[in-house]
Structures are given as C-alpha cells and as structure tokens.
Short mmCIF file of C-alpha atoms in Angstrom, two decimals:
data_model
loop_
_atom_site.label_atom_id
_atom_site.label_comp_id
_atom_site.label_asym_id
_atom_site.label_seq_id
_atom_site.Cartn_x
_atom_site.Cartn_y
_atom_site.Cartn_z
CA MET A 77 6.04 -13.44 21.65
CA ASN A 78 4.61 -12.58 17.98
CA ALA A 79 5.75 -10.21 14.95
CA HIS A 80 5.06 -6.74 15.44
CA ASP A 81 5.43 -7.36 19.07
CA LEU A 82 8.06 -4.47 20.36
CA LEU A 83 10.48 -5.87 23.15
CA TRP A 84 12.96 -3.97 25.72
CA GLY A 85 16.40 -5.32 27.03
CA MET A 86 18.48 -5.66 24.06
CA THR A 87 21.86 -3.98 24.35
CA PRO A 88 24.60 -3.17 21.63
CA ALA A 89 26.45 -5.82 23.19
CA HIS A 90 24.15 -8.71 21.29
CA LEU A 91 24.34 -7.01 17.91
CA PRO A 92 26.86 -8.91 15.38
CA ALA A 93 30.18 -7.02 14.70
CA GLY A 94 29.03 -5.87 10.97
CA ALA A 95 26.28 -4.01 12.48
CA PRO A 96 26.10 -0.09 11.29
CA ALA A 97 26.90 2.19 14.15
CA TRP A 98 23.38 4.02 14.04
CA ALA A 99 22.20 0.49 15.15
CA LYS A 100 23.96 1.00 18.65
CA ASP A 101 21.89 3.88 19.84
CA ALA A 102 18.75 1.81 18.59
CA VAL A 103 18.59 -1.08 20.16
CA GLY A 104 16.61 0.51 23.21
CA THR A 105 13.12 -0.83 21.95
CA VAL A 106 13.13 -3.29 18.79
CA VAL A 107 10.29 -5.07 16.69
CA VAL A 108 9.98 -8.78 16.42
CA ARG A 109 10.13 -10.24 12.66
CA ARG A 110 8.26 -12.96 11.06
CA ALA A 111 11.28 -15.53 10.81
CA ILE A 112 12.20 -18.86 12.10
CA VAL A 113 15.64 -18.83 14.32
CA ALA A 114 17.48 -20.88 16.60
CA PRO A 115 15.77 -21.65 19.91
CA GLY A 116 16.31 -19.16 23.10
CA PHE A 117 16.57 -16.15 20.25
CA VAL A 118 14.14 -14.22 19.04
CA ALA A 119 14.20 -12.25 15.26
CA VAL A 120 14.18 -8.72 15.88
CA GLY A 121 14.35 -5.50 13.70
CA VAL A 122 16.38 -2.56 14.87
CA ARG A 123 15.01 0.63 13.31
CA GLY A 124 16.74 3.97 13.16
CA ARG A 125 15.46 7.05 12.59
CA LEU A 126 15.82 6.84 8.35
CA ARG A 127 13.44 4.95 6.41
CA GLU A 128 16.45 3.03 5.07
CA GLN A 129 17.95 2.17 8.64
CA ARG A 130 16.39 -0.61 9.22
CA PHE A 131 18.72 -3.89 10.65
CA ALA A 132 17.47 -7.56 11.37
CA ALA A 133 18.95 -8.84 14.21
CA LEU A 134 18.76 -11.59 17.01
CA MET A 135 17.65 -11.10 20.57
CA PRO A 136 18.38 -13.71 23.07
CA MET A 137 15.07 -14.77 25.01
CA ALA A 138 16.56 -13.98 28.41
CA ALA A 139 17.52 -10.77 27.63
CA VAL A 140 13.71 -9.77 26.96
CA GLN A 141 12.76 -7.13 29.80
CA ARG A 142 9.70 -5.94 28.78
CA ARG A 143 7.07 -6.77 25.88
CA VAL A 144 4.09 -4.62 24.43
CA ALA A 145 2.17 -6.57 22.04
CA PRO A 146 0.47 -4.15 19.24
CA GLU A 147 -3.37 -4.33 21.04
CA ALA A 148 -1.86 -2.97 24.15
CA LEU A 149 -1.16 0.10 22.18
CA ARG A 150 -4.72 0.74 20.78
CA ASP A 151 -5.69 3.30 23.49
CA VAL A 152 -2.71 5.10 24.32
CA VAL A 153 -3.48 8.90 23.24
CA SER A 154 -0.55 11.43 22.03
CA THR A 155 -0.60 14.58 22.28
CA ARG A 156 1.18 15.11 18.66
CA ASP A 157 -1.31 16.32 15.64
CA LEU A 158 -0.21 14.02 12.83
CA PRO A 159 -3.03 12.20 10.13
CA ALA A 160 -1.90 8.91 11.87
CA LEU A 161 -3.04 9.46 14.60
CA GLN A 162 -5.86 11.19 13.93
CA ALA A 163 -6.92 8.25 11.97
CA LEU A 164 -6.39 5.93 14.85
CA ASP A 165 -8.82 8.19 16.80
CA GLN A 166 -11.66 7.96 14.11
CA LEU A 167 -10.83 4.37 13.77
CA ARG A 168 -10.70 3.50 17.21
CA PRO A 169 -15.03 3.09 17.78
CA VAL A 170 -14.91 1.29 14.41
CA LEU A 171 -12.55 -1.40 14.91
CA ALA A 172 -13.74 -1.91 18.75
CA PRO A 173 -15.41 -5.22 18.47
CA LEU A 174 -12.54 -6.75 16.93
CA SER A 175 -9.13 -8.03 17.82
CA TRP A 176 -6.68 -5.49 16.73
CA GLY A 177 -3.22 -3.22 17.44
CA VAL A 178 -1.15 -1.04 16.32
CA THR A 179 2.03 -1.67 14.22
CA GLY A 180 4.53 0.41 12.32
CA SER A 181 5.68 3.90 12.95
CA ALA A 182 2.91 4.83 14.80
CA GLY A 183 3.03 2.00 17.26
CA PHE A 184 6.52 2.71 17.88
CA GLU A 185 5.71 5.94 18.76
CA LEU A 186 2.90 5.21 20.69
CA ALA A 187 5.17 2.76 22.82
CA THR A 188 8.32 4.66 23.35
CA GLY A 189 7.74 8.20 22.84
CA ILE A 190 10.23 8.14 20.38
CA GLU A 191 8.83 10.29 17.59
CA ALA A 192 8.99 7.67 14.18
CA LEU A 193 5.61 9.32 12.77
CA HIS A 194 5.55 12.36 10.08
CA ALA A 195 3.05 13.90 8.42
CA GLN A 196 3.05 11.80 5.36
CA SER A 197 3.37 8.47 7.78
CA ASP A 198 0.72 5.84 7.00
CA LEU A 199 -1.41 4.32 9.94
CA ASP A 200 -0.18 0.39 10.20
CA LEU A 201 -2.77 -1.67 11.75
CA ILE A 202 -2.96 -5.69 12.37
CA LEU A 203 -6.18 -7.46 12.57
CA ARG A 204 -6.30 -10.70 14.24
CA THR A 205 -8.49 -13.04 12.12
CA PRO A 206 -7.92 -16.89 13.28
CA GLU A 207 -11.27 -17.62 11.08
CA PRO A 208 -11.28 -16.93 7.49
CA LEU A 209 -12.74 -13.40 6.74
CA ASP A 210 -14.88 -13.10 3.55
CA ARG A 211 -13.73 -11.16 0.79
CA ASN A 212 -16.78 -9.22 0.48
CA ASP A 213 -16.47 -8.25 4.30
CA ALA A 214 -13.02 -7.65 3.49
CA ARG A 215 -13.93 -5.05 1.02
CA ASP A 216 -16.88 -3.38 3.71
CA LEU A 217 -13.77 -3.08 5.89
CA LEU A 218 -11.57 -1.63 3.74
CA ALA A 219 -13.97 1.11 2.26
CA THR A 220 -14.37 1.98 5.76
CA LEU A 221 -10.53 2.59 6.60
CA ASP A 222 -10.65 4.67 3.35
CA GLU A 223 -12.83 7.26 4.58
CA VAL A 224 -10.36 8.31 7.06
CA THR A 225 -7.99 11.05 6.47
CA CYS A 226 -4.82 9.07 6.13
CA ALA A 227 -3.66 5.94 4.23
CA VAL A 228 -4.03 2.78 6.54
CA ASP A 229 -2.23 -0.40 6.06
CA LEU A 230 -4.06 -3.41 7.75
CA GLN A 231 -2.66 -6.74 7.98
CA LEU A 232 -5.06 -9.53 8.65
CA GLN A 233 -3.35 -12.03 10.64
CA THR A 234 -4.21 -15.56 10.13
CA PRO A 235 -2.87 -18.56 11.84
CA PHE A 236 -0.46 -18.65 9.14
CA GLY A 237 0.72 -15.59 8.39
CA ALA A 238 -0.19 -11.92 7.79
CA VAL A 239 -2.09 -10.89 4.26
CA ALA A 240 -2.60 -6.78 3.51
CA LEU A 241 -6.33 -6.45 4.07
CA ARG A 242 -6.39 -4.00 0.74
CA GLU A 243 -5.12 -6.93 -1.58
CA TRP A 244 -7.43 -9.78 0.13
CA ALA A 245 -10.13 -7.17 -0.44
CA GLY A 246 -9.07 -6.83 -3.99
CA PRO A 247 -9.67 -9.07 -7.33
CA SER A 248 -6.28 -10.73 -7.38
CA ARG A 249 -6.98 -14.61 -7.31
CA ARG A 250 -3.56 -15.27 -5.28
CA VAL A 251 -2.77 -13.11 -2.59
CA LEU A 252 0.91 -12.50 -0.73
CA LEU A 253 1.11 -14.32 2.58
CA LYS A 254 4.29 -13.49 4.68
CA THR A 255 4.83 -16.20 6.52
CA ALA A 256 8.20 -16.78 9.05
CA ASN A 257 9.56 -18.87 6.04
CA GLY A 258 9.20 -16.04 3.85
CA ALA A 259 6.43 -14.53 1.32
CA HIS A 260 4.42 -17.03 -0.68
CA LEU A 261 1.65 -16.24 -2.97
CA VAL A 262 -1.58 -18.19 -1.94
CA ILE A 263 -5.06 -18.43 -2.99
CA ASP A 264 -6.28 -18.99 0.73
CA PRO A 265 -4.29 -17.37 3.44
CA TRP A 266 -6.53 -19.66 6.33
CA GLN A 267 -4.88 -22.45 4.86
CA ALA A 268 -1.17 -23.85 5.74
CA VAL A 269 1.49 -23.22 2.89
CA ALA A 270 2.18 -26.17 1.36
CA MET B 287 11.94 8.83 -2.10
CA GLU B 288 14.01 7.71 -5.09
CA THR B 289 13.07 6.77 -8.91
CA LEU B 290 15.64 4.47 -10.69
CA SER B 291 15.58 3.18 -13.96
CA PHE B 292 16.62 0.02 -15.53
CA GLU B 293 17.08 -1.64 -18.84
CA PHE B 294 17.27 -5.18 -19.94
CA PRO B 295 17.34 -7.38 -22.94
CA ALA B 296 14.08 -8.75 -23.92
CA GLY B 297 12.01 -11.11 -26.10
CA GLN B 298 8.64 -10.25 -27.53
CA PRO B 299 5.84 -8.09 -25.96
CA PRO B 300 3.12 -9.60 -24.30
CA LYS B 301 -0.46 -8.76 -25.44
CA GLY B 302 -1.92 -7.71 -21.99
CA ARG B 303 -1.04 -5.54 -18.92
CA ALA B 304 -1.23 -6.31 -15.83
CA LEU B 305 -1.66 -4.71 -11.97
CA VAL B 306 -0.22 -6.75 -9.38
CA GLY B 307 0.97 -6.15 -5.75
CA CYS B 308 -0.18 -3.72 -3.29
CA VAL B 309 0.04 -0.52 -1.93
CA GLY B 310 1.70 -1.36 2.08
CA SER B 311 4.63 -1.74 4.05
CA GLY B 312 7.02 -4.28 2.68
CA ASP B 313 5.01 -4.80 -0.57
CA LEU B 314 5.19 -3.42 -4.00
CA GLU B 315 2.84 -2.62 -6.41
CA VAL B 316 3.96 -3.22 -10.24
CA LEU B 317 2.28 -2.37 -13.42
CA LEU B 318 3.38 -4.46 -16.70
CA GLU B 319 2.53 -3.03 -20.14
CA PRO B 320 3.57 -4.12 -23.46
CA GLY B 321 6.85 -2.30 -24.64
CA THR B 322 9.30 -2.49 -27.78
CA PRO B 323 10.75 -5.76 -28.82
CA GLY B 324 13.70 -6.69 -27.75
CA THR B 325 13.75 -4.21 -24.48
CA LEU B 326 12.70 -4.38 -21.19
CA THR B 327 12.49 -1.27 -19.08
CA ILE B 328 11.82 -0.72 -15.23
CA GLN B 329 11.04 2.22 -13.39
CA VAL B 330 11.42 1.92 -9.73
CA GLN B 331 10.35 4.22 -7.29
CA THR B 332 11.04 3.46 -3.88
CA SER B 333 10.73 4.98 -0.08
CA VAL B 334 14.09 3.21 0.47
CA ASN B 335 17.21 5.50 -0.66
CA GLY B 336 20.62 3.89 -1.63
CA ALA B 337 19.37 0.16 -2.66
CA GLU B 338 20.19 0.49 -6.30
CA GLN B 339 22.90 -1.96 -6.47
CA ARG B 340 20.40 -4.50 -4.79
CA TRP B 341 17.69 -4.10 -7.26
CA GLN B 342 20.38 -4.16 -10.39
CA HIS B 343 21.52 -7.82 -8.60
CA LEU B 344 18.12 -8.73 -8.22
CA PHE B 345 16.61 -8.09 -11.52
CA GLU B 346 20.14 -9.35 -13.36
CA ARG B 347 19.53 -12.90 -11.27
CA MET B 348 15.95 -12.83 -12.46
CA PHE B 349 16.21 -12.42 -16.40
CA GLN B 350 19.62 -14.52 -16.05
CA GLU B 351 17.48 -17.61 -15.78
CA GLN B 352 15.04 -17.05 -18.16
CA THR B 353 14.55 -13.99 -20.95
CA PRO B 354 11.76 -11.83 -19.95
CA PRO B 355 9.21 -10.46 -22.25
CA ALA B 356 9.28 -6.74 -24.04
CA LEU B 357 7.60 -4.84 -21.20
CA ASN B 358 7.41 -1.30 -19.94
CA ILE B 359 7.39 -2.00 -15.85
CA ASP B 360 6.33 0.67 -13.19
CA ILE B 361 7.26 -0.66 -9.55
CA HIS B 362 6.31 1.42 -6.52
CA ASP B 363 8.21 -0.01 -3.81
CA PHE B 364 7.20 0.36 -0.43
CA GLY B 365 10.46 -1.33 1.26
CA ALA B 366 9.81 -4.71 -0.11
CA THR B 367 12.41 -8.03 0.76
CA PRO B 368 13.85 -9.11 -2.33
CA GLY B 369 11.75 -12.28 -2.33
CA VAL B 370 8.81 -10.38 -2.41
CA VAL B 371 9.70 -8.42 -5.23
CA ARG B 372 10.73 -11.67 -6.92
CA LEU B 373 7.26 -13.26 -5.77
CA ARG B 374 5.28 -10.26 -7.62
CA LEU B 375 7.49 -9.65 -10.96
CA GLU B 376 6.75 -13.58 -11.54
CA GLN B 377 3.11 -12.79 -10.48
CA GLY B 378 3.07 -10.22 -13.17
CA PHE B 379 4.90 -12.48 -15.58
CA GLU B 380 2.21 -14.75 -15.36
CA GLU B 381 -0.97 -12.36 -15.29
CA VAL B 382 0.37 -10.73 -19.00
CA GLY B 383 1.13 -14.11 -20.65
CA HIS B 384 -2.22 -15.13 -19.64
CA ASP B 385 -3.88 -12.58 -22.09
#
C-alpha cells in the first residue's frame, strides 16, 4: 500500500463521529496518504467535490476490497476533452520508458469515472525514482513537461518520500521531502532523513 | 481562490529578498521582500477557501516564538499543510537573512 494508491471498500461506518456530512457520500473511493498509523490501518484521504472538501481518516486494512496504483492508470483513456487529459496523451510516449503513474484529480477521475477534473486542473503525476535523479536530468525532464498545454505537477518518489520535480530542477539547495513523518527540508532526497 | 491579508509587529527589514517553495499540490510559493520597519505584512492567495482562522493561528504561533523581520510576504498556497507552510516560511526567513 503506497501513497496515492486508490482504495475501495471504506464505508461511512469507518468514519469518526466528527466527520463532515459530505465525507459519508465520498468514502466509496479513498486515496492513501503518507502517514504512520496503527497496525491494521491505512491512512487515507476522503475527497469531496469541492477543493476544500478533504478529510483525513483511517481505513481498516481488512475493509480494502480493491486497490489501484497510479501506474495502472497510465493507459486509461477518457472521452472527456480537458487540458489535463490532453497533457496526459502528449506525455504518455515521453514517459513510456519510465516507472510513472497518474495521481490527483486526473487519477481519481480515470479510476472512478467521477468527474473530478475541470478546465483549470493541473496534471498530477508520480515518477518512481529508487535511484537518485541527477539535477541536470531533472531540468531536462521538467523542460519536456513544460512544453505541454497544461501545468504538470510531477512528484519524484524516492525510497524516503516525495519531492517535486519542479523544485529538484530548481536552484534551491534544500528541497522539501514529504515523508510519512511529515515534511522536511533536505539536501539529498535519496538519503534517509536524520 | 481566496486572497487573505495579515499584519504583524516586526523588527527591522532585512537587505535581501527571497523566493522559496514550489508551485504544486500540497506546497506553496513564498516571496519575501524587505518591508517597512516594525511591520510584517502577509498576503495569502489560496486555492482552499474558508481557512483564514487557520492561517491566522499558524502565523501567531510562529511569530510569538520570535519577532519576525519586517517583510512584505506574498504566499501562493496550493493546499499546503501547516507543517509545510512553517518549513517554507522558516526557509524564506533564513534566505533573506543570509544576504
């Protein structure tokens, strides 16, 4: 179970008493979050229709009926005509040799058929990078992504967390690594956080 | 999309300016520029509506611990967690201080 995986099987009964009403209608498909939780549970995010409708919850592992990883959404074709989906079409051949997947609104929509994307949505992608990605190579990849018609937010998944390609390709010495223990500013995202 | 404005007591302006952070989900971009002595102004443009109180509390807690430098800060937020906001601001303060 990894961050950005989509899970089916959660029910309103799994939500805590204080959960907002919209969350009960939205638990059908939830997104795995990066967080450390008690054994037997997985940290998930419930996403409602509005941008501010995000709710962090715990799902019992035993309730998981189906899991879809971002990689499984690479080749899902949508009939909707939106910039994020056009960008995905353009990038598929470019990214083909790499280990990548679709996350965020686009991933959610492709996996569920629920219309989560709109004309202003950016395209969220994840790239698995078990080995360090040179910062010059990051710049080249970013330049390629920036050629498409829509803003692309690609996260590099290192063994220790995720860092934005845009930041890794930029001039900042320290970059933000998002880990299960929270966010840290680090010099090398491919090194364990002290 | 919502724009929020905040003002806090501050020390002296630093010499430098800095741009830290990143455009992308769960992150924010922070532009820090020297301001008027004694005043820190913050403008937050956020994709998450209805979070003014949360920003207010986060800034109050940060600036209680240490008087901030006099700056005009521009924040573009893309749904960052309070932990990320804090890190980015600290990073920005460090960078304006270095110049």
